[in-house]
PDB file of C-alpha atoms in Angstrom:
ATOM      1  CA  UNK O   1     -13.177  41.262   6.177  1.00 61.00           C
ATOM      2  CA  UNK O   2     -11.684  40.116   9.458  1.00 56.00           C
ATOM      3  CA  UNK O   3     -10.224  36.632   9.500  1.00 63.00           C
ATOM      4  CA  UNK O   4     -11.197  33.796  11.723  1.00 62.00           C
ATOM      5  CA  UNK O   5      -7.970  32.720  13.402  1.00 60.00           C
ATOM      6  CA  UNK O   6      -7.411  29.171  14.739  1.00 69.00           C
ATOM      7  CA  UNK O   7      -4.022  27.978  15.903  1.00 78.00           C
ATOM      8  CA  UNK O   8      -1.916  27.799  12.824  1.00 93.00           C
ATOM      9  CA  UNK O   9      -4.328  28.839  10.234  1.00 96.00           C
ATOM     10  CA  UNK O  10      -6.925  31.476   9.298  1.00 96.00           C
ATOM     11  CA  UNK O  11     -10.183  31.665   7.271  1.00 96.00           C
ATOM     12  CA  UNK O  12     -12.336  34.213   5.696  1.00 97.00           C
ATOM     13  CA  UNK O  13     -15.977  33.839   4.524  1.00 96.00           C
ATOM     14  CA  UNK O  14     -16.256  30.313   5.570  1.00 96.00           C
ATOM     15  CA  UNK O  15     -19.207  30.786   8.059  1.00 94.00           C
ATOM     16  CA  UNK O  16     -22.333  30.550   5.904  1.00 93.00           C
ATOM     17  CA  UNK O  17     -20.307  30.598   2.619  1.00 96.00           C
ATOM     18  CA  UNK O  18     -21.939  32.688  -0.041  1.00 95.00           C
ATOM     19  CA  UNK O  19     -20.560  30.562  -3.062  1.00 97.00           C
ATOM     20  CA  UNK O  20     -19.816  26.802  -3.512  1.00 98.00           C
ATOM     21  CA  UNK O  21     -16.051  27.335  -4.020  1.00 98.00           C
ATOM     22  CA  UNK O  22     -13.484  27.220  -1.168  1.00 98.00           C
ATOM     23  CA  UNK O  23      -9.864  28.394  -1.936  1.00 98.00           C
ATOM     24  CA  UNK O  24      -7.289  26.759   0.288  1.00 98.00           C
ATOM     25  CA  UNK O  25      -3.507  27.718   0.601  1.00 98.00           C
ATOM     26  CA  UNK O  26      -1.756  24.965   2.716  1.00 98.00           C
ATOM     27  CA  UNK O  27       1.914  25.531   2.021  1.00 98.00           C
ATOM     28  CA  UNK O  28       2.525  29.347   2.212  1.00 97.00           C
ATOM     29  CA  UNK O  29       2.788  29.715   5.945  1.00 97.00           C
ATOM     30  CA  UNK O  30       5.744  31.721   7.370  1.00 96.00           C
ATOM     31  CA  UNK O  31       5.104  31.130  11.104  1.00 96.00           C
ATOM     32  CA  UNK O  32       8.075  29.346  12.407  1.00 96.00           C
ATOM     33  CA  UNK O  33       7.543  28.322  16.120  1.00 95.00           C
ATOM     34  CA  UNK O  34      10.560  28.764  18.418  1.00 95.00           C
ATOM     35  CA  UNK O  35      10.539  24.943  19.319  1.00 94.00           C
ATOM     36  CA  UNK O  36      10.912  24.275  15.552  1.00 95.00           C
ATOM     37  CA  UNK O  37      13.795  26.708  15.114  1.00 96.00           C
ATOM     38  CA  UNK O  38      15.604  25.212  18.257  1.00 96.00           C
ATOM     39  CA  UNK O  39      15.663  21.831  16.513  1.00 96.00           C
ATOM     40  CA  UNK O  40      16.699  23.145  13.181  1.00 96.00           C
ATOM     41  CA  UNK O  41      20.127  21.917  11.911  1.00 95.00           C
ATOM     42  CA  UNK O  42      20.288  24.385   8.979  1.00 94.00           C
ATOM     43  CA  UNK O  43      19.947  28.190   8.858  1.00 94.00           C
ATOM     44  CA  UNK O  44      16.205  29.313   9.051  1.00 94.00           C
ATOM     45  CA  UNK O  45      16.555  30.792   5.525  1.00 93.00           C
ATOM     46  CA  UNK O  46      16.984  27.276   4.023  1.00 93.00           C
ATOM     47  CA  UNK O  47      13.326  26.576   4.938  1.00 95.00           C
ATOM     48  CA  UNK O  48      12.100  29.117   2.360  1.00 94.00           C
ATOM     49  CA  UNK O  49      12.511  26.235  -0.223  1.00 93.00           C
ATOM     50  CA  UNK O  50       9.651  24.384   1.413  1.00 95.00           C
ATOM     51  CA  UNK O  51       7.204  27.446   1.241  1.00 96.00           C
ATOM     52  CA  UNK O  52       4.928  28.270  -1.569  1.00 97.00           C
ATOM     53  CA  UNK O  53       6.357  31.591  -1.284  1.00 96.00           C
ATOM     54  CA  UNK O  54       3.575  34.192  -0.896  1.00 97.00           C
ATOM     55  CA  UNK O  55       0.968  32.097  -2.580  1.00 97.00           C
ATOM     56  CA  UNK O  56      -1.212  33.218   0.356  1.00 97.00           C
ATOM     57  CA  UNK O  57      -0.956  36.818  -0.792  1.00 96.00           C
ATOM     58  CA  UNK O  58      -2.631  35.737  -4.086  1.00 98.00           C
ATOM     59  CA  UNK O  59      -5.954  35.352  -2.302  1.00 98.00           C
ATOM     60  CA  UNK O  60      -6.316  39.072  -1.455  1.00 97.00           C
ATOM     61  CA  UNK O  61      -8.781  39.885  -4.127  1.00 97.00           C
ATOM     62  CA  UNK O  62     -10.794  36.734  -3.322  1.00 98.00           C
ATOM     63  CA  UNK O  63     -11.021  37.778   0.380  1.00 97.00           C
ATOM     64  CA  UNK O  64     -12.107  41.288  -0.722  1.00 97.00           C
ATOM     65  CA  UNK O  65     -14.780  39.890  -2.831  1.00 96.00           C
ATOM     66  CA  UNK O  66     -16.101  37.838   0.061  1.00 96.00           C
ATOM     67  CA  UNK O  67     -15.150  34.424  -1.309  1.00 98.00           C
ATOM     68  CA  UNK O  68     -14.336  31.651   1.195  1.00 98.00           C
ATOM     69  CA  UNK O  69     -10.637  31.274   1.863  1.00 98.00           C
ATOM     70  CA  UNK O  70      -8.639  29.171   4.233  1.00 98.00           C
ATOM     71  CA  UNK O  71      -4.902  29.292   4.604  1.00 97.00           C
ATOM     72  CA  UNK O  72      -2.056  27.947   6.750  1.00 97.00           C
ATOM     73  CA  UNK O  73      -0.020  30.531   8.858  1.00 96.00           C
ATOM     74  CA  UNK O  74       2.163  27.808  10.200  1.00 97.00           C
ATOM     75  CA  UNK O  75       5.084  26.908   8.056  1.00 97.00           C
ATOM     76  CA  UNK O  76       5.166  23.596   6.009  1.00 97.00           C
ATOM     77  CA  UNK O  77       8.302  22.794   8.036  1.00 97.00           C
ATOM     78  CA  UNK O  78       6.314  22.219  11.135  1.00 97.00           C
ATOM     79  CA  UNK O  79       3.981  19.704   9.400  1.00 97.00           C
ATOM     80  CA  UNK O  80       2.801  19.128   5.868  1.00 97.00           C
ATOM     81  CA  UNK O  81      -0.877  19.582   5.381  1.00 98.00           C
ATOM     82  CA  UNK O  82      -0.761  17.817   2.135  1.00 97.00           C
ATOM     83  CA  UNK O  83       0.334  14.515   3.645  1.00 97.00           C
ATOM     84  CA  UNK O  84      -1.641  11.810   5.384  1.00 95.00           C
ATOM     85  CA  UNK O  85      -1.317  11.700   9.217  1.00 94.00           C
ATOM     86  CA  UNK O  86       0.162   8.211   8.875  1.00 91.00           C
ATOM     87  CA  UNK O  87       2.951   9.388   6.354  1.00 92.00           C
ATOM     88  CA  UNK O  88       5.560   9.478   9.139  1.00 91.00           C
ATOM     89  CA  UNK O  89       9.164   8.761   8.643  1.00 90.00           C
ATOM     90  CA  UNK O  90       9.838   6.193  11.529  1.00 89.00           C
ATOM     91  CA  UNK O  91      13.539   7.086  11.581  1.00 89.00           C
ATOM     92  CA  UNK O  92      12.446  10.625  12.648  1.00 90.00           C
ATOM     93  CA  UNK O  93      10.656   9.364  15.719  1.00 91.00           C
ATOM     94  CA  UNK O  94      12.195   8.159  18.901  1.00 91.00           C
ATOM     95  CA  UNK O  95      11.506   4.409  19.437  1.00 86.00           C
ATOM     96  CA  UNK O  96       9.338   4.097  16.435  1.00 80.00           C
ATOM     97  CA  UNK O  97       9.409   0.932  14.335  1.00 79.00           C
ATOM     98  CA  UNK O  98       9.114   1.000  10.555  1.00 81.00           C
ATOM     99  CA  UNK O  99       6.499  -1.767  10.843  1.00 78.00           C
ATOM    100  CA  UNK O 100       4.202   0.706  12.908  1.00 77.00           C
ATOM    101  CA  UNK O 101       3.604   2.783   9.686  1.00 80.00           C
ATOM    102  CA  UNK O 102       2.470   2.263   6.158  1.00 76.00           C
ATOM    103  CA  UNK O 103       5.039   1.533   3.419  1.00 77.00           C
ATOM    104  CA  UNK O 104       6.807   4.917   2.628  1.00 78.00           C
ATOM    105  CA  UNK O 105       5.708   6.652  -0.579  1.00 78.00           C
ATOM    106  CA  UNK O 106       7.745   8.510  -3.084  1.00 81.00           C
ATOM    107  CA  UNK O 107       7.395  11.842  -1.245  1.00 83.00           C
ATOM    108  CA  UNK O 108       8.536  10.338   2.136  1.00 84.00           C
ATOM    109  CA  UNK O 109      11.398   8.643   0.515  1.00 78.00           C
ATOM    110  CA  UNK O 110      12.478  11.843  -0.901  1.00 81.00           C
ATOM    111  CA  UNK O 111      12.485  13.501   2.501  1.00 79.00           C
ATOM    112  CA  UNK O 112       9.061  15.111   2.237  1.00 88.00           C
ATOM    113  CA  UNK O 113       6.781  13.103   4.373  1.00 92.00           C
ATOM    114  CA  UNK O 114       4.278  14.410   7.082  1.00 95.00           C
ATOM    115  CA  UNK O 115       7.205  16.181   8.670  1.00 95.00           C
ATOM    116  CA  UNK O 116       9.767  17.219   6.074  1.00 95.00           C
ATOM    117  CA  UNK O 117      13.069  15.551   6.906  1.00 95.00           C
ATOM    118  CA  UNK O 118      15.694  16.865   4.375  1.00 92.00           C
ATOM    119  CA  UNK O 119      16.126  19.039   1.339  1.00 91.00           C
ATOM    120  CA  UNK O 120      18.274  18.231  -1.680  1.00 87.00           C
ATOM    121  CA  UNK O 121      21.593  19.886  -1.581  1.00 86.00           C
ATOM    122  CA  UNK O 122      21.116  20.800   2.112  1.00 89.00           C
ATOM    123  CA  UNK O 123      20.780  17.465   3.709  1.00 91.00           C
ATOM    124  CA  UNK O 124      18.998  16.649   7.103  1.00 93.00           C
ATOM    125  CA  UNK O 125      16.920  19.472   8.470  1.00 95.00           C
ATOM    126  CA  UNK O 126      16.877  18.601  12.249  1.00 96.00           C
ATOM    127  CA  UNK O 127      19.409  18.162  14.996  1.00 96.00           C
ATOM    128  CA  UNK O 128      17.485  15.246  16.566  1.00 95.00           C
ATOM    129  CA  UNK O 129      14.606  12.761  16.443  1.00 94.00           C
ATOM    130  CA  UNK O 130      11.223  13.916  17.606  1.00 95.00           C
ATOM    131  CA  UNK O 131       9.172  12.139  20.355  1.00 95.00           C
ATOM    132  CA  UNK O 132       5.897  10.470  19.350  1.00 93.00           C
ATOM    133  CA  UNK O 133       4.097  13.070  21.554  1.00 95.00           C
ATOM    134  CA  UNK O 134       5.784  15.924  19.671  1.00 96.00           C
ATOM    135  CA  UNK O 135       4.564  14.497  16.406  1.00 95.00           C
ATOM    136  CA  UNK O 136       1.046  13.829  17.782  1.00 95.00           C
ATOM    137  CA  UNK O 137       0.826  17.417  19.149  1.00 95.00           C
ATOM    138  CA  UNK O 138       1.411  18.748  15.731  1.00 96.00           C
ATOM    139  CA  UNK O 139      -1.147  16.436  14.196  1.00 96.00           C
ATOM    140  CA  UNK O 140      -3.834  17.069  16.873  1.00 96.00           C
ATOM    141  CA  UNK O 141      -3.248  20.934  17.309  1.00 95.00           C
ATOM    142  CA  UNK O 142      -2.957  21.909  13.658  1.00 96.00           C
ATOM    143  CA  UNK O 143      -2.974  19.102  10.856  1.00 97.00           C
ATOM    144  CA  UNK O 144      -6.331  17.595  11.975  1.00 97.00           C
ATOM    145  CA  UNK O 145      -8.086  20.831  12.829  1.00 97.00           C
ATOM    146  CA  UNK O 146      -7.250  22.312   9.415  1.00 97.00           C
ATOM    147  CA  UNK O 147      -8.708  19.336   7.430  1.00 98.00           C
ATOM    148  CA  UNK O 148     -11.656  19.333   9.791  1.00 97.00           C
ATOM    149  CA  UNK O 149     -12.310  22.938   8.948  1.00 97.00           C
ATOM    150  CA  UNK O 150     -11.949  22.385   5.224  1.00 98.00           C
ATOM    151  CA  UNK O 151     -14.363  19.357   5.371  1.00 98.00           C
ATOM    152  CA  UNK O 152     -16.997  21.391   7.349  1.00 98.00           C
ATOM    153  CA  UNK O 153     -16.910  24.276   4.920  1.00 98.00           C
ATOM    154  CA  UNK O 154     -17.149  21.913   1.787  1.00 98.00           C
ATOM    155  CA  UNK O 155     -20.224  20.113   3.517  1.00 98.00           C
ATOM    156  CA  UNK O 156     -21.908  23.463   4.270  1.00 97.00           C
ATOM    157  CA  UNK O 157     -21.605  24.340   0.487  1.00 98.00           C
ATOM    158  CA  UNK O 158     -22.901  21.097  -0.652  1.00 97.00           C
ATOM    159  CA  UNK O 159     -25.895  21.353   1.577  1.00 97.00           C
ATOM    160  CA  UNK O 160     -26.699  24.893   0.515  1.00 97.00           C
ATOM    161  CA  UNK O 161     -25.832  24.709  -3.243  1.00 97.00           C
ATOM    162  CA  UNK O 162     -25.883  21.067  -4.050  1.00 97.00           C
ATOM    163  CA  UNK O 163     -22.252  21.237  -5.144  1.00 97.00           C
ATOM    164  CA  UNK O 164     -18.938  22.355  -3.436  1.00 98.00           C
ATOM    165  CA  UNK O 165     -15.425  22.875  -5.032  1.00 98.00           C
ATOM    166  CA  UNK O 166     -12.085  22.946  -3.308  1.00 98.00           C
ATOM    167  CA  UNK O 167      -9.450  24.938  -5.229  1.00 98.00           C
ATOM    168  CA  UNK O 168      -6.042  24.028  -3.574  1.00 98.00           C
ATOM    169  CA  UNK O 169      -3.564  26.805  -4.368  1.00 98.00           C
ATOM    170  CA  UNK O 170       0.163  26.090  -4.574  1.00 98.00           C
ATOM    171  CA  UNK O 171       3.167  27.602  -6.338  1.00 98.00           C
ATOM    172  CA  UNK O 172       5.949  25.819  -8.118  1.00 97.00           C
ATOM    173  CA  UNK O 173       9.537  26.629  -9.231  1.00 95.00           C
ATOM    174  CA  UNK O 174       9.769  27.549 -12.865  1.00 94.00           C
ATOM    175  CA  UNK O 175       9.790  24.387 -14.920  1.00 92.00           C
ATOM    176  CA  UNK O 176      12.225  24.098 -17.805  1.00 83.00           C
ATOM    177  CA  UNK O 177      10.957  23.955 -21.307  1.00 68.00           C
ATOM    178  CA  UNK O 178      11.048  20.545 -23.158  1.00 63.00           C
ATOM    179  CA  UNK O 179      11.636  19.668 -26.751  1.00 65.00           C
ATOM    180  CA  UNK O 180       7.857  18.877 -26.937  1.00 69.00           C
ATOM    181  CA  UNK O 181       6.866  22.467 -26.288  1.00 77.00           C
ATOM    182  CA  UNK O 182       7.023  25.436 -23.818  1.00 88.00           C
ATOM    183  CA  UNK O 183       7.041  24.687 -20.079  1.00 94.00           C
ATOM    184  CA  UNK O 184       3.784  25.115 -18.250  1.00 96.00           C
ATOM    185  CA  UNK O 185       3.322  28.149 -16.186  1.00 97.00           C
ATOM    186  CA  UNK O 186       0.151  26.649 -14.426  1.00 98.00           C
ATOM    187  CA  UNK O 187      -0.463  23.008 -13.694  1.00 98.00           C
ATOM    188  CA  UNK O 188      -4.114  21.979 -12.996  1.00 98.00           C
ATOM    189  CA  UNK O 189      -4.376  18.700 -11.074  1.00 98.00           C
ATOM    190  CA  UNK O 190      -7.434  16.592 -10.680  1.00 98.00           C
ATOM    191  CA  UNK O 191      -5.754  13.172  -9.942  1.00 98.00           C
ATOM    192  CA  UNK O 192      -6.378  12.150 -13.429  1.00 98.00           C
ATOM    193  CA  UNK O 193     -10.002  12.703 -13.215  1.00 97.00           C
ATOM    194  CA  UNK O 194     -10.517  11.047  -9.831  1.00 98.00           C
ATOM    195  CA  UNK O 195     -10.966  14.246  -7.709  1.00 98.00           C
ATOM    196  CA  UNK O 196     -13.227  16.463  -9.775  1.00 98.00           C
ATOM    197  CA  UNK O 197     -15.648  16.336 -12.701  1.00 97.00           C
ATOM    198  CA  UNK O 198     -13.709  16.962 -15.961  1.00 97.00           C
ATOM    199  CA  UNK O 199     -15.569  20.182 -16.840  1.00 97.00           C
ATOM    200  CA  UNK O 200     -13.923  22.040 -13.939  1.00 98.00           C
ATOM    201  CA  UNK O 201     -10.344  21.305 -14.846  1.00 98.00           C
ATOM    202  CA  UNK O 202     -11.281  22.057 -18.493  1.00 98.00           C
ATOM    203  CA  UNK O 203     -12.690  25.354 -17.441  1.00 98.00           C
ATOM    204  CA  UNK O 204      -9.516  26.445 -15.543  1.00 98.00           C
ATOM    205  CA  UNK O 205      -7.320  25.400 -18.546  1.00 98.00           C
ATOM    206  CA  UNK O 206      -9.403  27.282 -21.001  1.00 98.00           C
ATOM    207  CA  UNK O 207      -9.560  30.399 -18.869  1.00 98.00           C
ATOM    208  CA  UNK O 208      -5.754  30.388 -18.385  1.00 98.00           C
ATOM    209  CA  UNK O 209      -4.955  29.838 -22.005  1.00 98.00           C
ATOM    210  CA  UNK O 210      -7.333  32.597 -22.969  1.00 98.00           C
ATOM    211  CA  UNK O 211      -4.914  34.832 -21.048  1.00 97.00           C
ATOM    212  CA  UNK O 212      -1.969  33.531 -22.854  1.00 97.00           C
ATOM    213  CA  UNK O 213      -0.548  31.185 -20.350  1.00 98.00           C
ATOM    214  CA  UNK O 214       0.875  27.766 -20.900  1.00 97.00           C
ATOM    215  CA  UNK O 215      -0.991  25.149 -18.941  1.00 98.00           C
ATOM    216  CA  UNK O 216      -0.500  21.405 -18.222  1.00 97.00           C
ATOM    217  CA  UNK O 217      -3.053  18.934 -16.827  1.00 98.00           C
ATOM    218  CA  UNK O 218      -1.789  16.557 -14.014  1.00 98.00           C
ATOM    219  CA  UNK O 219       1.902  16.731 -15.112  1.00 95.00           C
ATOM    220  CA  UNK O 220       4.048  17.125 -13.215  1.00 95.00           C
ATOM    221  CA  UNK O 221       1.667  17.741 -10.288  1.00 96.00           C
ATOM    222  CA  UNK O 222      -1.630  15.756 -10.087  1.00 97.00           C
ATOM    223  CA  UNK O 223      -2.465  16.553  -6.512  1.00 97.00           C
ATOM    224  CA  UNK O 224      -1.864  14.640  -3.389  1.00 96.00           C
ATOM    225  CA  UNK O 225      -3.413  14.043  -0.002  1.00 97.00           C
ATOM    226  CA  UNK O 226      -5.599  17.211   0.158  1.00 98.00           C
ATOM    227  CA  UNK O 227      -7.409  16.060  -3.012  1.00 98.00           C
ATOM    228  CA  UNK O 228      -7.689  12.403  -1.899  1.00 98.00           C
ATOM    229  CA  UNK O 229      -9.008  13.490   1.484  1.00 98.00           C
ATOM    230  CA  UNK O 230     -11.688  15.885   0.420  1.00 98.00           C
ATOM    231  CA  UNK O 231     -12.875  14.878  -3.022  1.00 98.00           C
ATOM    232  CA  UNK O 232     -16.058  13.033  -3.428  1.00 98.00           C
ATOM    233  CA  UNK O 233     -17.125  13.691  -6.898  1.00 97.00           C
ATOM    234  CA  UNK O 234     -19.956  11.181  -6.562  1.00 96.00           C
ATOM    235  CA  UNK O 235     -21.399  13.433  -3.692  1.00 97.00           C
ATOM    236  CA  UNK O 236     -20.789  16.603  -5.773  1.00 97.00           C
ATOM    237  CA  UNK O 237     -17.703  17.621  -3.784  1.00 98.00           C
ATOM    238  CA  UNK O 238     -14.883  18.335  -6.101  1.00 98.00           C
ATOM    239  CA  UNK O 239     -11.254  19.093  -5.478  1.00 98.00           C
ATOM    240  CA  UNK O 240      -8.670  20.664  -7.890  1.00 98.00           C
ATOM    241  CA  UNK O 241      -5.162  21.657  -7.330  1.00 98.00           C
ATOM    242  CA  UNK O 242      -3.539  24.651  -9.044  1.00 98.00           C
ATOM    243  CA  UNK O 243       0.108  25.251  -9.170  1.00 98.00           C
ATOM    244  CA  UNK O 244       1.348  28.686 -10.291  1.00 98.00           C
ATOM    245  CA  UNK O 245       4.860  29.406 -11.524  1.00 98.00           C
ATOM    246  CA  UNK O 246       6.463  31.585  -8.879  1.00 97.00           C
ATOM    247  CA  UNK O 247       8.272  33.732 -11.495  1.00 97.00           C
ATOM    248  CA  UNK O 248       4.834  35.092 -12.504  1.00 98.00           C
ATOM    249  CA  UNK O 249       4.437  36.919  -9.323  1.00 98.00           C
ATOM    250  CA  UNK O 250       7.730  37.069  -7.371  1.00 97.00           C
ATOM    251  CA  UNK O 251      10.977  38.992  -8.007  1.00 96.00           C
ATOM    252  CA  UNK O 252      13.815  37.536  -9.933  1.00 95.00           C
ATOM    253  CA  UNK O 253      15.157  35.994  -6.693  1.00 93.00           C
ATOM    254  CA  UNK O 254      11.796  34.276  -5.974  1.00 94.00           C
ATOM    255  CA  UNK O 255      11.714  35.751  -2.575  1.00 93.00           C
ATOM    256  CA  UNK O 256       9.360  38.760  -2.577  1.00 94.00           C
ATOM    257  CA  UNK O 257       6.289  39.929  -4.478  1.00 95.00           C
ATOM    258  CA  UNK O 258       7.314  41.231  -7.911  1.00 96.00           C
ATOM    259  CA  UNK O 259       5.765  43.149 -10.799  1.00 96.00           C
ATOM    260  CA  UNK O 260       3.420  40.400 -11.861  1.00 96.00           C
ATOM    261  CA  UNK O 261       1.679  40.246  -8.299  1.00 97.00           C
ATOM    262  CA  UNK O 262      -1.401  42.225  -9.094  1.00 97.00           C
ATOM    263  CA  UNK O 263      -2.006  40.380 -12.368  1.00 97.00           C
ATOM    264  CA  UNK O 264      -1.755  36.984 -10.604  1.00 98.00           C
ATOM    265  CA  UNK O 265      -3.969  38.133  -7.658  1.00 98.00           C
ATOM    266  CA  UNK O 266      -6.537  39.192 -10.239  1.00 98.00           C
ATOM    267  CA  UNK O 267      -6.180  35.972 -12.234  1.00 98.00           C
ATOM    268  CA  UNK O 268      -6.739  33.738  -9.242  1.00 98.00           C
ATOM    269  CA  UNK O 269      -9.932  35.572  -8.306  1.00 98.00           C
ATOM    270  CA  UNK O 270     -11.274  35.244 -11.983  1.00 98.00           C
ATOM    271  CA  UNK O 271     -10.532  31.585 -11.783  1.00 98.00           C
ATOM    272  CA  UNK O 272     -12.640  31.312  -8.692  1.00 98.00           C
ATOM    273  CA  UNK O 273     -15.415  33.474 -10.147  1.00 97.00           C
ATOM    274  CA  UNK O 274     -15.460  31.118 -13.253  1.00 98.00           C
ATOM    275  CA  UNK O 275     -15.657  28.024 -11.097  1.00 98.00           C
ATOM    276  CA  UNK O 276     -18.493  29.504  -9.127  1.00 98.00           C
ATOM    277  CA  UNK O 277     -20.464  30.435 -12.307  1.00 97.00           C
ATOM    278  CA  UNK O 278     -19.959  26.926 -13.726  1.00 97.00           C
ATOM    279  CA  UNK O 279     -20.976  25.225 -10.540  1.00 96.00           C
ATOM    280  CA  UNK O 280     -24.148  27.450 -10.060  1.00 95.00           C
ATOM    281  CA  UNK O 281     -24.957  27.463 -13.710  1.00 89.00           C
ATOM    282  CA  UNK O 282     -25.286  23.621 -14.098  1.00 62.00           C
ATOM    283  CA  UNK O 283     -28.820  22.502 -14.781  1.00 40.00           C
ATOM    284  CA  UNK O 284     -27.903  19.015 -13.312  1.00 44.00           C
ATOM    285  CA  UNK O 285     -27.506  20.440  -9.782  1.00 47.00           C
ATOM    286  CA  UNK O 286     -30.260  20.251  -7.396  1.00 43.00           C
ATOM    287  CA  UNK O 287     -29.707  22.016  -4.093  1.00 43.00           C
ATOM    288  CA  UNK O 288     -29.935  19.759  -1.030  1.00 39.00           C
ATOM    289  CA  UNK O 289     -31.678  22.555   0.891  1.00 39.00           C
TER     290      UNK O 289
END
């Protein structure tokens, strides 16, 4: 299936979607524009730490099956699709006043706001501040169109099926085990029940545990802006975040696809299929059209 390409992202199966589940991948982009690299203070390889490395490749089976998929091509270092447009670090913008923007959140204070600022152990990413026009260009040409596309697909699904589910796919570094039990290999996030009906998160957890994986709910990742922006459970539009341990599908250096890649690709498509069956099988749903 040929993708629909828009500047910075691509989609498959999103025109007249055949099922009520949209798989999104916002953080796996590997497109680094020249103007980004020109302002970079660190070696380009340092930015790999910001990527959900090859999480986009875990959608291949879903694309082949005709499931709706949307993914970022542009790197997260350019702008973070999982942050609000207003989550701007004023110190990164020429002439900006802190009072011009909302109070910084935890992510921004850690250097991971709308435009990532620094990495732990590496320091500041950029040689200079950005102009407000540069920031607005990234928002208007990429961030906003991506979210408008996601919202449009979800609304198409809701109108056609009476329900829509966004499954937002991410990958995470391996989590160390704790005294209370083994470390999770998957984390399902529904913002503590705010972004989706509980049966959808419970379904994903049950499916993953049946395949022998350790799964956590909302800890340490509950979901951020993408879930807040698109979830409307009261209107039957649900949003769930799924974090996958990178060691399950990458090589030991966590840089390239490894021996577990095919299994994870199949696992993701199975989870989407399960969500589709659950959504379409509910007697409570009445299609709007």
